[in-house]
Short mmCIF file of C-alpha atoms in Angstrom, two decimals:
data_model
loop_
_atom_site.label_atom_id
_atom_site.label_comp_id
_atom_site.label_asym_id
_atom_site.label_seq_id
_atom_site.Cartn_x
_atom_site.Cartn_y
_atom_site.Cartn_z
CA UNK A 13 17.55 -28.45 3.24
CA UNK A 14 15.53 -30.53 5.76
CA UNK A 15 12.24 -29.51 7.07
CA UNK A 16 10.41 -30.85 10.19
CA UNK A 17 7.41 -29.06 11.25
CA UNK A 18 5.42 -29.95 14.47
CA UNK A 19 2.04 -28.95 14.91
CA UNK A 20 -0.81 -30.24 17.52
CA UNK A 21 -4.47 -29.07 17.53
CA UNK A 22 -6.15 -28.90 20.85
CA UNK A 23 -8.57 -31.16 21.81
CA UNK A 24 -12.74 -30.66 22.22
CA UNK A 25 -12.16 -31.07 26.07
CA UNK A 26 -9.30 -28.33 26.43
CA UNK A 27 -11.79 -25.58 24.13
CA UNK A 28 -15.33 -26.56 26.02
CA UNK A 29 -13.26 -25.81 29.07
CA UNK A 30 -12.77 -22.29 27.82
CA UNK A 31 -15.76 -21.74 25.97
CA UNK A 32 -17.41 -22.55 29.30
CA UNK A 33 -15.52 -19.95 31.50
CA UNK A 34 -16.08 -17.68 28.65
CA UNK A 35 -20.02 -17.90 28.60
CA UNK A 36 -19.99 -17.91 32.47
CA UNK A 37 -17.79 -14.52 32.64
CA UNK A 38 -20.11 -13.04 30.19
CA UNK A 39 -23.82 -15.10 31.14
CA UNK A 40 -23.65 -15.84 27.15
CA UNK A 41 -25.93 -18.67 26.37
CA UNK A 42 -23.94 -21.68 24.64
CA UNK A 43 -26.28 -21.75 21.84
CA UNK A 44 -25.74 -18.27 20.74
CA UNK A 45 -21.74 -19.00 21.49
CA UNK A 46 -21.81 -20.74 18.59
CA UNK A 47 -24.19 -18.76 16.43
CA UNK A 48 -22.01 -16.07 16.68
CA UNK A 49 -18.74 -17.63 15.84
CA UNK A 50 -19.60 -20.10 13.84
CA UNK A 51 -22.68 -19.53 12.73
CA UNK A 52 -23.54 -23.09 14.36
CA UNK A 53 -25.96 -23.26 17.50
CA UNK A 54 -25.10 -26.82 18.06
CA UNK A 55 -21.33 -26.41 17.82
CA UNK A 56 -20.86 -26.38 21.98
CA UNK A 57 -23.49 -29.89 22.16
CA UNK A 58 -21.19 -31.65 18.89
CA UNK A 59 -18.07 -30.64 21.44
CA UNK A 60 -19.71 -32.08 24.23
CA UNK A 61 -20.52 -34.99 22.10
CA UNK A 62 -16.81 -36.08 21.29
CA UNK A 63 -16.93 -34.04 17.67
CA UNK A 64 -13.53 -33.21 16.63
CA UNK A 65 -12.31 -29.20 15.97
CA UNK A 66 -11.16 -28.49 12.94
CA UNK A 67 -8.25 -25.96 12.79
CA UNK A 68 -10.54 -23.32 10.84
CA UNK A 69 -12.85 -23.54 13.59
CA UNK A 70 -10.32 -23.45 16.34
CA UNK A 71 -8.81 -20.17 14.64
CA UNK A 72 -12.10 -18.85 14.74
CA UNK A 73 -13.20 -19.88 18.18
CA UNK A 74 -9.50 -18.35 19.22
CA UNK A 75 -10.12 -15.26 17.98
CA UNK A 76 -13.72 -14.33 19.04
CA UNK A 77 -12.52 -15.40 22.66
CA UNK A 78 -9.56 -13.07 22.28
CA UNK A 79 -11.39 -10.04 21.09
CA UNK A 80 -14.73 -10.36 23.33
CA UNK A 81 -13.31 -11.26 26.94
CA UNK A 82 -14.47 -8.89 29.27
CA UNK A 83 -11.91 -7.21 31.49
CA UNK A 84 -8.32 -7.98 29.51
CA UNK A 85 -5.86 -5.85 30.69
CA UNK A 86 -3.39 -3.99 28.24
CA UNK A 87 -0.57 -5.14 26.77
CA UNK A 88 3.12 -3.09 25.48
CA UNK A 89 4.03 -5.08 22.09
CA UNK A 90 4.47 -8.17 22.51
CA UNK A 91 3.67 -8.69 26.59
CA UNK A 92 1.13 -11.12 27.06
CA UNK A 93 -2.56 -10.50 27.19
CA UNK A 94 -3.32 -12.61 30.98
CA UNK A 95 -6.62 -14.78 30.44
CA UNK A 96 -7.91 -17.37 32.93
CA UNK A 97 -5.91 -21.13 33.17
CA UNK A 98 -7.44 -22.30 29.89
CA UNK A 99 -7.38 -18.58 28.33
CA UNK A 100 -7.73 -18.19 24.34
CA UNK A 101 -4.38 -16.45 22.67
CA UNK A 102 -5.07 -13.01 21.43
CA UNK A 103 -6.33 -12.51 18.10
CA UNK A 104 -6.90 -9.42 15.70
CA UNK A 105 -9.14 -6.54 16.24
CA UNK A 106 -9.76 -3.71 14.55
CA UNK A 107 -7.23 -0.95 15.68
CA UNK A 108 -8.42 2.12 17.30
CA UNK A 109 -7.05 5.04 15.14
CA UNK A 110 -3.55 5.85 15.69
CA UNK A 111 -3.15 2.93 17.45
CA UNK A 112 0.59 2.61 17.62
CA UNK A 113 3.30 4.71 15.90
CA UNK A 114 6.15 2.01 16.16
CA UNK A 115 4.42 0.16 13.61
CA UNK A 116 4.50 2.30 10.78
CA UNK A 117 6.64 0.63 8.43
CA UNK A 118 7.44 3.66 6.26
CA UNK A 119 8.21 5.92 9.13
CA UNK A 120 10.29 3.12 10.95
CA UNK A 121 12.32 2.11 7.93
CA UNK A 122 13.15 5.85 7.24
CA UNK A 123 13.93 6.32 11.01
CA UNK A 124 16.63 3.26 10.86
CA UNK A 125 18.27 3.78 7.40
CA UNK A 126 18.62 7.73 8.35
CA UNK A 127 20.14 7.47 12.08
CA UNK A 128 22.61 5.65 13.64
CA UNK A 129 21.15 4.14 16.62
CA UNK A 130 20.98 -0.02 15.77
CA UNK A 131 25.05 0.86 15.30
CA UNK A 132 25.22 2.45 18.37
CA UNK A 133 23.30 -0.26 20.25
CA UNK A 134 25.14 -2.91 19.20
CA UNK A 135 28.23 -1.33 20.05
CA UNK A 136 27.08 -0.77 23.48
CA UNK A 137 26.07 -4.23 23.85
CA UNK A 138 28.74 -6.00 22.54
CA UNK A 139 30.54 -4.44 25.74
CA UNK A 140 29.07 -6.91 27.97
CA UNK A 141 30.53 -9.60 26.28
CA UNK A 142 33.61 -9.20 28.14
CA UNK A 143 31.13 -9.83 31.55
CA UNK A 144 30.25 -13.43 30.26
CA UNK A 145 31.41 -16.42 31.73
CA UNK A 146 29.37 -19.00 28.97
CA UNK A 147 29.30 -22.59 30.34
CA UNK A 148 28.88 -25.81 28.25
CA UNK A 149 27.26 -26.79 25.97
CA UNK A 150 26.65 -23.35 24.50
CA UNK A 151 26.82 -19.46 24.52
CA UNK A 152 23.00 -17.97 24.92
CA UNK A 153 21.45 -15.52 23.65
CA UNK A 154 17.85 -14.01 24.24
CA UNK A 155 16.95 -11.19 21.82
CA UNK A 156 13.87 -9.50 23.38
CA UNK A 157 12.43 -8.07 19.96
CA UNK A 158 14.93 -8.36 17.31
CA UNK A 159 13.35 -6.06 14.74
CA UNK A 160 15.43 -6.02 11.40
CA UNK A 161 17.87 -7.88 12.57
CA UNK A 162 20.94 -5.02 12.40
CA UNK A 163 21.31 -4.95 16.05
CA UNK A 164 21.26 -9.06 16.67
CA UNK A 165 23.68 -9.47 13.44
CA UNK A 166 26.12 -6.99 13.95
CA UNK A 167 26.37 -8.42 18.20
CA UNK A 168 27.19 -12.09 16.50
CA UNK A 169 29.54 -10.75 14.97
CA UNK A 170 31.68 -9.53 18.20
CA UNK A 171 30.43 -12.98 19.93
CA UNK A 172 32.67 -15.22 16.72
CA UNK A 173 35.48 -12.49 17.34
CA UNK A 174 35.46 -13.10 21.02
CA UNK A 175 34.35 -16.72 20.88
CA UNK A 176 34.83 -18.18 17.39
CA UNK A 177 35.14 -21.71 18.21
CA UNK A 178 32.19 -22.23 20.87
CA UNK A 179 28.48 -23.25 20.15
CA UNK A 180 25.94 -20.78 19.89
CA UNK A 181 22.34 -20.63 20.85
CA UNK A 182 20.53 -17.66 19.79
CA UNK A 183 16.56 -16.78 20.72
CA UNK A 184 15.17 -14.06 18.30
CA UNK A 185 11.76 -12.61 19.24
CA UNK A 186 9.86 -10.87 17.07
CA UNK A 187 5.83 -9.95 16.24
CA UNK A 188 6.12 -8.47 13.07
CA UNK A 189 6.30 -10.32 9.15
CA UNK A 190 8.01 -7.97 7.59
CA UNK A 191 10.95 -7.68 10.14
CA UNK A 192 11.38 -11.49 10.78
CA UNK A 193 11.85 -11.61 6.95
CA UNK A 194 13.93 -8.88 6.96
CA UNK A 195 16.19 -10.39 9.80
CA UNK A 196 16.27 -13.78 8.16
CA UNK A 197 18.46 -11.92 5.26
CA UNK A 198 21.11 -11.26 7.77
CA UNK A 199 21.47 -14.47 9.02
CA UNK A 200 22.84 -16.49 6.30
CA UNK A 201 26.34 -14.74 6.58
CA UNK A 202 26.52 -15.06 10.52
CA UNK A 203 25.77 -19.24 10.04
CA UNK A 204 28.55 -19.35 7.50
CA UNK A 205 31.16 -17.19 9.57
CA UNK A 206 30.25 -19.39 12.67
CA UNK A 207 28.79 -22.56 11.79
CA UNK A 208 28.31 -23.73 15.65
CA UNK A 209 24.83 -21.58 15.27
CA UNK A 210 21.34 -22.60 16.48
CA UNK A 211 19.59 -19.52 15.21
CA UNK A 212 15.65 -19.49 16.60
CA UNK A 213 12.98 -17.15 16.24
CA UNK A 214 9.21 -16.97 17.70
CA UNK A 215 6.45 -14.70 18.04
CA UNK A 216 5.69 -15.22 21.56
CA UNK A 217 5.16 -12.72 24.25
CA UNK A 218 7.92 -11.75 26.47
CA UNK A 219 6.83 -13.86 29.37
CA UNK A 220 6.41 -16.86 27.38
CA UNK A 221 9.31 -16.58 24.33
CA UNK A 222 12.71 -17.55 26.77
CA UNK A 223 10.72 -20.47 27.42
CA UNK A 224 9.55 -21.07 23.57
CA UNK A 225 6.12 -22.05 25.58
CA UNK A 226 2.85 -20.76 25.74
CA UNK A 227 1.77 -19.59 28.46
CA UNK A 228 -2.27 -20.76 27.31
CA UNK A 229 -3.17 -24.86 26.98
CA UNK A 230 -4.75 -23.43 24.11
CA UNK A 231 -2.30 -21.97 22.40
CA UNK A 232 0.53 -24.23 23.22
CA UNK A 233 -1.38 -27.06 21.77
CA UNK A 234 -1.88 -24.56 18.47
CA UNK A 235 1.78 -24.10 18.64
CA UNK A 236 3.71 -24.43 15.50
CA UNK A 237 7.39 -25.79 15.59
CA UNK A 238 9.42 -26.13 12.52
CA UNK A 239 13.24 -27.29 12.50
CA UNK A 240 15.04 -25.97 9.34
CA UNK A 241 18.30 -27.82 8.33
CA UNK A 242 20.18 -25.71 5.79
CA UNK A 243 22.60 -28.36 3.58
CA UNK A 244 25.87 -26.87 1.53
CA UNK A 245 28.40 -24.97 3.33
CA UNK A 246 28.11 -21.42 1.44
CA UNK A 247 26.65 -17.76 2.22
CA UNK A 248 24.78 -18.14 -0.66
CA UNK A 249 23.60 -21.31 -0.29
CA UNK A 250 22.39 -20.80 2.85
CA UNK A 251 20.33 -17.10 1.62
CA UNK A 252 18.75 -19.03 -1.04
CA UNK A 253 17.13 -21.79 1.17
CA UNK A 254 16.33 -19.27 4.02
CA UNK A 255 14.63 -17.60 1.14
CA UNK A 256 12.39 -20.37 0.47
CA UNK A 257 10.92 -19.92 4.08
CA UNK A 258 8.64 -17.16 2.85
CA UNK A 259 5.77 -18.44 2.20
CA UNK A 260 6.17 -20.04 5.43
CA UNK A 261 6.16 -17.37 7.35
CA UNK A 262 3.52 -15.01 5.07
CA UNK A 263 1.37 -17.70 5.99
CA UNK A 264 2.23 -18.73 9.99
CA UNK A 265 3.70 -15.07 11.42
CA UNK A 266 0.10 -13.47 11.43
CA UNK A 267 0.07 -10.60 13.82
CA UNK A 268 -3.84 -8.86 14.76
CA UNK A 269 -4.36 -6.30 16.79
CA UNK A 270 -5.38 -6.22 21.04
CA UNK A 271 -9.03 -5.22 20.63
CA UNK A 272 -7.63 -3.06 24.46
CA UNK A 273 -4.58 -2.05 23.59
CA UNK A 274 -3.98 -1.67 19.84
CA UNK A 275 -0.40 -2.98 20.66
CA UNK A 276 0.23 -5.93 17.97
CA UNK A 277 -0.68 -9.95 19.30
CA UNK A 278 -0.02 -13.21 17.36
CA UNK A 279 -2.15 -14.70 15.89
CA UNK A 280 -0.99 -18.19 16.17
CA UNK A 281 2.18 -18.94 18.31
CA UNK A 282 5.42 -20.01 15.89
CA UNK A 283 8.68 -21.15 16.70
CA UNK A 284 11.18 -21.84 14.32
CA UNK A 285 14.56 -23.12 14.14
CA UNK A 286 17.73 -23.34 11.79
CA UNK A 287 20.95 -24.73 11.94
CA UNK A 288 23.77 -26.24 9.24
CA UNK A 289 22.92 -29.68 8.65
CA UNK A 290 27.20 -30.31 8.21
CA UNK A 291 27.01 -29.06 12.42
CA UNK A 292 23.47 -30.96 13.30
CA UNK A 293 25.68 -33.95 15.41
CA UNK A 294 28.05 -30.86 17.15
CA UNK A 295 24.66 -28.53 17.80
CA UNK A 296 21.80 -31.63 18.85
CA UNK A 297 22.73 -31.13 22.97
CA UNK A 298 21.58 -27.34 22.38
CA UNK A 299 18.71 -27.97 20.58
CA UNK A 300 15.43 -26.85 21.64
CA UNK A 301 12.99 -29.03 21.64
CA UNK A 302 8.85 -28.76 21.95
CA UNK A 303 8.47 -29.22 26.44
CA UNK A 304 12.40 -29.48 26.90
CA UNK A 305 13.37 -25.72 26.89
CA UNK A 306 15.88 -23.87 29.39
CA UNK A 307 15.55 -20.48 29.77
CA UNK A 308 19.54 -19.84 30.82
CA UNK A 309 20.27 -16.87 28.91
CA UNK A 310 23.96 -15.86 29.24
CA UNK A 311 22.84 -12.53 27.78
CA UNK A 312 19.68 -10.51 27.09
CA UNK A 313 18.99 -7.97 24.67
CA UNK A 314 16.19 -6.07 25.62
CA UNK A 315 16.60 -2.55 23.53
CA UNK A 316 13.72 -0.77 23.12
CA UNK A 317 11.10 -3.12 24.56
CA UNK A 318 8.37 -1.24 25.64
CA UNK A 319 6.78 1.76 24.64
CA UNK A 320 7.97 5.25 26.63
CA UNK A 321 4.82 6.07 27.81
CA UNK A 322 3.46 2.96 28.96
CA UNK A 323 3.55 2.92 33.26
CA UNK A 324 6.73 1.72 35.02
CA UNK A 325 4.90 -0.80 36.47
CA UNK A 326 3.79 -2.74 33.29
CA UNK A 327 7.20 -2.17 31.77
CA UNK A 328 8.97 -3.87 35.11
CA UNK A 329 6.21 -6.94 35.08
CA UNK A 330 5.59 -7.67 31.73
CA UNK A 331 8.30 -6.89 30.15
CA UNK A 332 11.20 -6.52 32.35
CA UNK A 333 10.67 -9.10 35.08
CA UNK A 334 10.14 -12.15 33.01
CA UNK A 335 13.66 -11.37 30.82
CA UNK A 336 15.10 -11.22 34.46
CA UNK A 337 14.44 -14.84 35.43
CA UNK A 338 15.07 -16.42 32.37
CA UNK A 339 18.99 -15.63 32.98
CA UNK A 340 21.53 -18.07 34.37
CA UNK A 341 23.84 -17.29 37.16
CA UNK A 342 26.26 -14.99 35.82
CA UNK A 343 24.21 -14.01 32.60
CA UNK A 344 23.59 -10.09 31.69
CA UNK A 345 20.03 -8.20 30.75
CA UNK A 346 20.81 -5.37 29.16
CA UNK A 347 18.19 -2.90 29.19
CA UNK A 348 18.11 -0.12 26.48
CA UNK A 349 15.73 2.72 26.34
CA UNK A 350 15.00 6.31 25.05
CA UNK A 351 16.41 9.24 27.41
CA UNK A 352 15.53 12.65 25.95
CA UNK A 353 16.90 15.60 26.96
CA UNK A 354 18.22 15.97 23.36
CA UNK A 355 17.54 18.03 19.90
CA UNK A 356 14.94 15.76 19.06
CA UNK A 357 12.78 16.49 22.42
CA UNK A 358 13.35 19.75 21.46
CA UNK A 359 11.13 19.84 18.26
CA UNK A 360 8.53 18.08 19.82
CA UNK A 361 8.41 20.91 22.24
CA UNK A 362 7.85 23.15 19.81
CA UNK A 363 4.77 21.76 18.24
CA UNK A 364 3.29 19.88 21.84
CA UNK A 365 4.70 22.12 24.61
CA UNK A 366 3.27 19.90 27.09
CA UNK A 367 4.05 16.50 26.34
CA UNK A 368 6.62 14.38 27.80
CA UNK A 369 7.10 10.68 26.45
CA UNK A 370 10.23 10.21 28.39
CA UNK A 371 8.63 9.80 32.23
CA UNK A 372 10.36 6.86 33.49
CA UNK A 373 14.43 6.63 34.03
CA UNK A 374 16.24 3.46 34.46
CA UNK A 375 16.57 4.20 38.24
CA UNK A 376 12.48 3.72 38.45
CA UNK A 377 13.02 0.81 36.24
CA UNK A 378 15.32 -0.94 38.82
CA UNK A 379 13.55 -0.06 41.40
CA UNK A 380 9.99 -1.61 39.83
CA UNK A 381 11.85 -4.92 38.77
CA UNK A 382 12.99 -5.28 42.53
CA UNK A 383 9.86 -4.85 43.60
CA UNK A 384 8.73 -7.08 41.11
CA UNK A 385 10.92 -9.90 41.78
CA UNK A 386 10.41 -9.61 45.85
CA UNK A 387 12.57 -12.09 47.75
CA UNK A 388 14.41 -13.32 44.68
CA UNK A 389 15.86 -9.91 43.90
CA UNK A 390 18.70 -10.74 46.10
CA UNK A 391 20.09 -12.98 43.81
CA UNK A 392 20.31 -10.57 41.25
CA UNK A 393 22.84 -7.20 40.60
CA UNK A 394 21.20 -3.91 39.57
CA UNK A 395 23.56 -1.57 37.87
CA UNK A 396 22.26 1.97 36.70
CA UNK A 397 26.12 3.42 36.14
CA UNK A 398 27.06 6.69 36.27
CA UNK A 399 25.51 9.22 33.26
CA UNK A 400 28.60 8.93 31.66
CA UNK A 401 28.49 5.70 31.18
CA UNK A 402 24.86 4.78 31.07
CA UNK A 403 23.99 7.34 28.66
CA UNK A 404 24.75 7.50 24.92
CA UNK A 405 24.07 9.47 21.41
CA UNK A 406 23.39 8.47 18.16
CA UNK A 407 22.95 11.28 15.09
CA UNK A 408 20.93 11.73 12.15
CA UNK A 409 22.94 10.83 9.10
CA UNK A 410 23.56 14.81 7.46
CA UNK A 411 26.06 15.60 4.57
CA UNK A 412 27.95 18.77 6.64
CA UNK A 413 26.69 21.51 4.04
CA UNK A 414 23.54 19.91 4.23
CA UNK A 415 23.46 22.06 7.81
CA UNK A 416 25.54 25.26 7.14
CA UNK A 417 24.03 26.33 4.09
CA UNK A 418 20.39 25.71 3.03
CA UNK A 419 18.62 22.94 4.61
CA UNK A 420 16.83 21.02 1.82
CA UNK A 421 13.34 19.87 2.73
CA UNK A 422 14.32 16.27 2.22
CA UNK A 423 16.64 16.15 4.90
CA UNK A 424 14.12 18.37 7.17
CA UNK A 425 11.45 15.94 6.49
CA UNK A 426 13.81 13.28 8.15
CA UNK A 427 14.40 14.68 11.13
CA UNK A 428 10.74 15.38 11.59
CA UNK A 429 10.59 12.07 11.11
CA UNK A 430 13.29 11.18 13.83
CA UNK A 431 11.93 13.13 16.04
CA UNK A 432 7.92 11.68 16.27
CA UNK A 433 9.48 8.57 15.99
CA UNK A 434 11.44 8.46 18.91
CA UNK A 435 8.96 10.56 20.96
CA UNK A 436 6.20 7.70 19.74
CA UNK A 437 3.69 10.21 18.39
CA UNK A 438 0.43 8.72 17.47
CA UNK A 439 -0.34 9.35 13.69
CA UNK A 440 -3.88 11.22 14.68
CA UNK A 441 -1.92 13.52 16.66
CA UNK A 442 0.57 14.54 13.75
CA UNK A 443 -2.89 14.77 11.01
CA UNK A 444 -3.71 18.14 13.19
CA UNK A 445 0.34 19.78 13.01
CA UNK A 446 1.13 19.02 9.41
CA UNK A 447 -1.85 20.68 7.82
CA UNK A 448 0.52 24.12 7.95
CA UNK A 449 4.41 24.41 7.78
CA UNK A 450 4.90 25.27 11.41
CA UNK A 451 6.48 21.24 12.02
CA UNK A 452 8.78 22.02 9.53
CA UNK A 453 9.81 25.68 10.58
CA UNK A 454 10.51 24.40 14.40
CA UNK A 455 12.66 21.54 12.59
CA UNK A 456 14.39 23.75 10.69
CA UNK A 457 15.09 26.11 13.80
CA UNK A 458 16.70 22.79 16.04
CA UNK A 459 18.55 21.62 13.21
CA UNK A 460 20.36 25.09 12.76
CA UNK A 461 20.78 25.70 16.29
CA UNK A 462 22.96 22.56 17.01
CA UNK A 463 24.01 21.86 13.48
CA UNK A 464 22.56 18.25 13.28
CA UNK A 465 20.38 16.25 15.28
CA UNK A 466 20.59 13.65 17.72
CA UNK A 467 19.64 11.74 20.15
CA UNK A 468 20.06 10.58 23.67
CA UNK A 469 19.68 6.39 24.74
CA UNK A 470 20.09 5.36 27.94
CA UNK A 471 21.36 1.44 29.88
CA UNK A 472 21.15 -0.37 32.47
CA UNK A 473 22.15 -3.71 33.32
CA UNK A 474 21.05 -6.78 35.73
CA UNK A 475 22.90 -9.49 36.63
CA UNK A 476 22.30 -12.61 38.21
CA UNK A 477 24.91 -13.52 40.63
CA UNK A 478 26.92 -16.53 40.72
CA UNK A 479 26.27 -19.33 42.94
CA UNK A 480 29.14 -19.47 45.89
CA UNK A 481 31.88 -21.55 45.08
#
């Protein structure tokens, strides 16, 4: 296996730019800048002077900017937080309680390994690969937060069965450790079934990842790139050395926390990239490379990208929007969100009468990224489809007599489970409902009355449109 890794520091010049607009925005003496980051009052004067930065200082200088800029707007995931020209990157915080439900690992894994809905997904996506109309040098593809990887594998799969010969070029985004790692365990069986594979995967925001470019000076110059050559031509092989990336990434794919939002921000941006060394002459023309990156995504995945109760508006211009113009003429966004109107609303119901995590349809989210995109939305398709089409289930994995005859509290505890998941209920919400047995009673009551559970997903899809002739 061959390793590069590429990794530039900013200059003094590029952070006494910032550390300026910072002390101006907030009438913060420079002096007392660096007393309170570095413990240094002369650490703005040695800049000034031509001292160099060290990267432990620059990680620390990053991350009090981050967390003490006045006025930073929220951010869904993995949107970017929008700082001045010369803006730090986001760095961690100390979450506010409950801060976001999608990142509870235990409740997340349960959620996945009990329902069907990454199946589902995929299937529905890998329907739009009869829509594509790749052109050389290679088929793209633009995961927009590839999570465990079940979704992303289990499409590349129906891309070799529809195009097993052709070159493919696949962008994985993704915030979180755990799921990056998990996801790299998939991957060693879809480069041996189709060798023609540049696999990447990054940590940057949603307006910056098509691009594999930060949108900061900062952070782009703190940007690490690493190109992994796997050598041997077996499955195994191939899982062993992707194995030996760990420590690479428990060390590099830091994630903190928005000091506004509590949503999950990198630390430092990563980008990483693997191919099979026995393909590296075929693959080089789609190679990314550090400032020579397309964004001409023949397809985007963007399932679940947002959180339900975040406004239309951010979810069209942060999220949305940005996915939209990275596509080439003829390539397919695929938009995938939660629906409702289902069993699992139903419980929540029960317990919160009033609350409705479902507020914004795919028609308002059409509508926001035309508005969004202005003039250029004419070059672009908008396709809600019918109900029928647009909207799908996906169950809660249930033995049959687990439903007709006594529901064991196992099984009740997952669709509880199901149910706050999908309905993204914060964690200090559910502390003041599960002191009693009432969340398990209404559970019990929705499971009976339609024999199961499920759940309701709905699509859309935008399209760029060909250029004439």
């Amino acid at each position: 296996m061959r390793i590069e890794e590429r990794q530039t520091i900013p200059t003094a010049e590029q952070i006494l730019g910032e550390i300026r607009e910072f002390c101006r925005a907030t009438h913060t003496a420079e002096s007392t800048f660096g007393r309170l980051v570095v413990n240094d009052g002369k650490l703005v004067s040695r800049l000034r002077d031509g001292a160099k930065i060290t990267t432990g200082t620059l990680d620390k200088v990053r991350a009090y900017l981050s967390s003490h800029w006045p006025d930073a707007p929220a951010t869904n995931g993995s949107a970017p937080v929008q700082r001045p020209a010369n803006g730090a990157a986001p760095a961690t915080a100390a979450a506010p309680p409950g801060f976001r439900f999608f990142d509870n690992r235990q409740k997340y894994l349960l959620f996945v390994s009990t329902c069907s809905e990454k199946t589902e997904i995929a299937n529905r996506v890998s329907l739009e690969l009869t829509g594509l109309q790749p052109a050389p040098p290679a088929l793209r593809i633009f995961d927009a937060g590839v999570g465990d990887g079940t979704v992303l594998s289990r499409v590349m799969r129906a891309v070799h069965a529809r195009f097993p010969t052709m070159p493919l070029y696949v962008v994985a985004k993704e915030i979180s450790y755990e799921d990056v790692r998990l996801m790299l365990e998939k991957m060693a069986d879809r480069l041996f079934e189709h060798p023609a594979t540049v696999l990447v995967v990054t940590n940057l925001y949603y307006g910056e990842a098509p691009w594999l470019t930060p949108r900061s000076a900062t952070a782009a110059q703190g940007l690490i790139w690493k190109d992994v050559e796997l050598s041997g031509n077996t499955a195994h092989g191939f899982a062993e050395q992707i194995g030996e990336l760990e420590g690479f990434l428990a060390e590099n794919w830091r994630a903190g926390i928005s000091p506004t939002s509590g949503n999950p921000v990198y630390t430092r941006p990563v980008v990483l990239t693997i191919r099979r060394e026995d393909h590296s002459f075929l693959l080089d023309p789609i190679m990314p490379r550090p400032g020579r990156v397309m964004a001409d995504y023949d397809l985007v995945i963007a399932s679940q990208p947002y959180r339900a109760r975040v406004s239309v508006e951010f979810k069209a211009s942060k999220v949305i929007t940005p996915l939209v113009k990275s596509l080439r003429p003829g390539g397919r966004l695929i938009g995938i969100h939660s629906h409702g109107k289902d069993p699992g609303i139903e419980i929540i119901e029960q317990i919160w009468p009033d609350d409705d995590p479902f507020k914004t349809d795919r028609y308002a989210i059409l509508r926001q990224v035309k508005h969004e995109l202005g003039s250029m939305a004419r070059h672009y398709n908008f396709n809600a489809s019918s109900d029928a089409r647009a909207i799908f289930r996906y169950h809660m994995h249930t033995l049959p007599d687990e439903v007709s005859g006594p529901i064991g509290t196992s099984t009740l505890f997952a669709a509880w489970n199901a149910a706050i998941y999908v309905a993204q209920i914060e964690d200090n919400r559910l502390s003041e409902v599960v002191r009693d047995g009432r969340y398990l009673e209404a559970t019990d009551r929705v499971v009976r009355k339609h024999g199961g559970l499920w759940f309701n997903d709905e699509t859309y899809v935008i399209s760029r449109r060909r250029a004439p002739g």
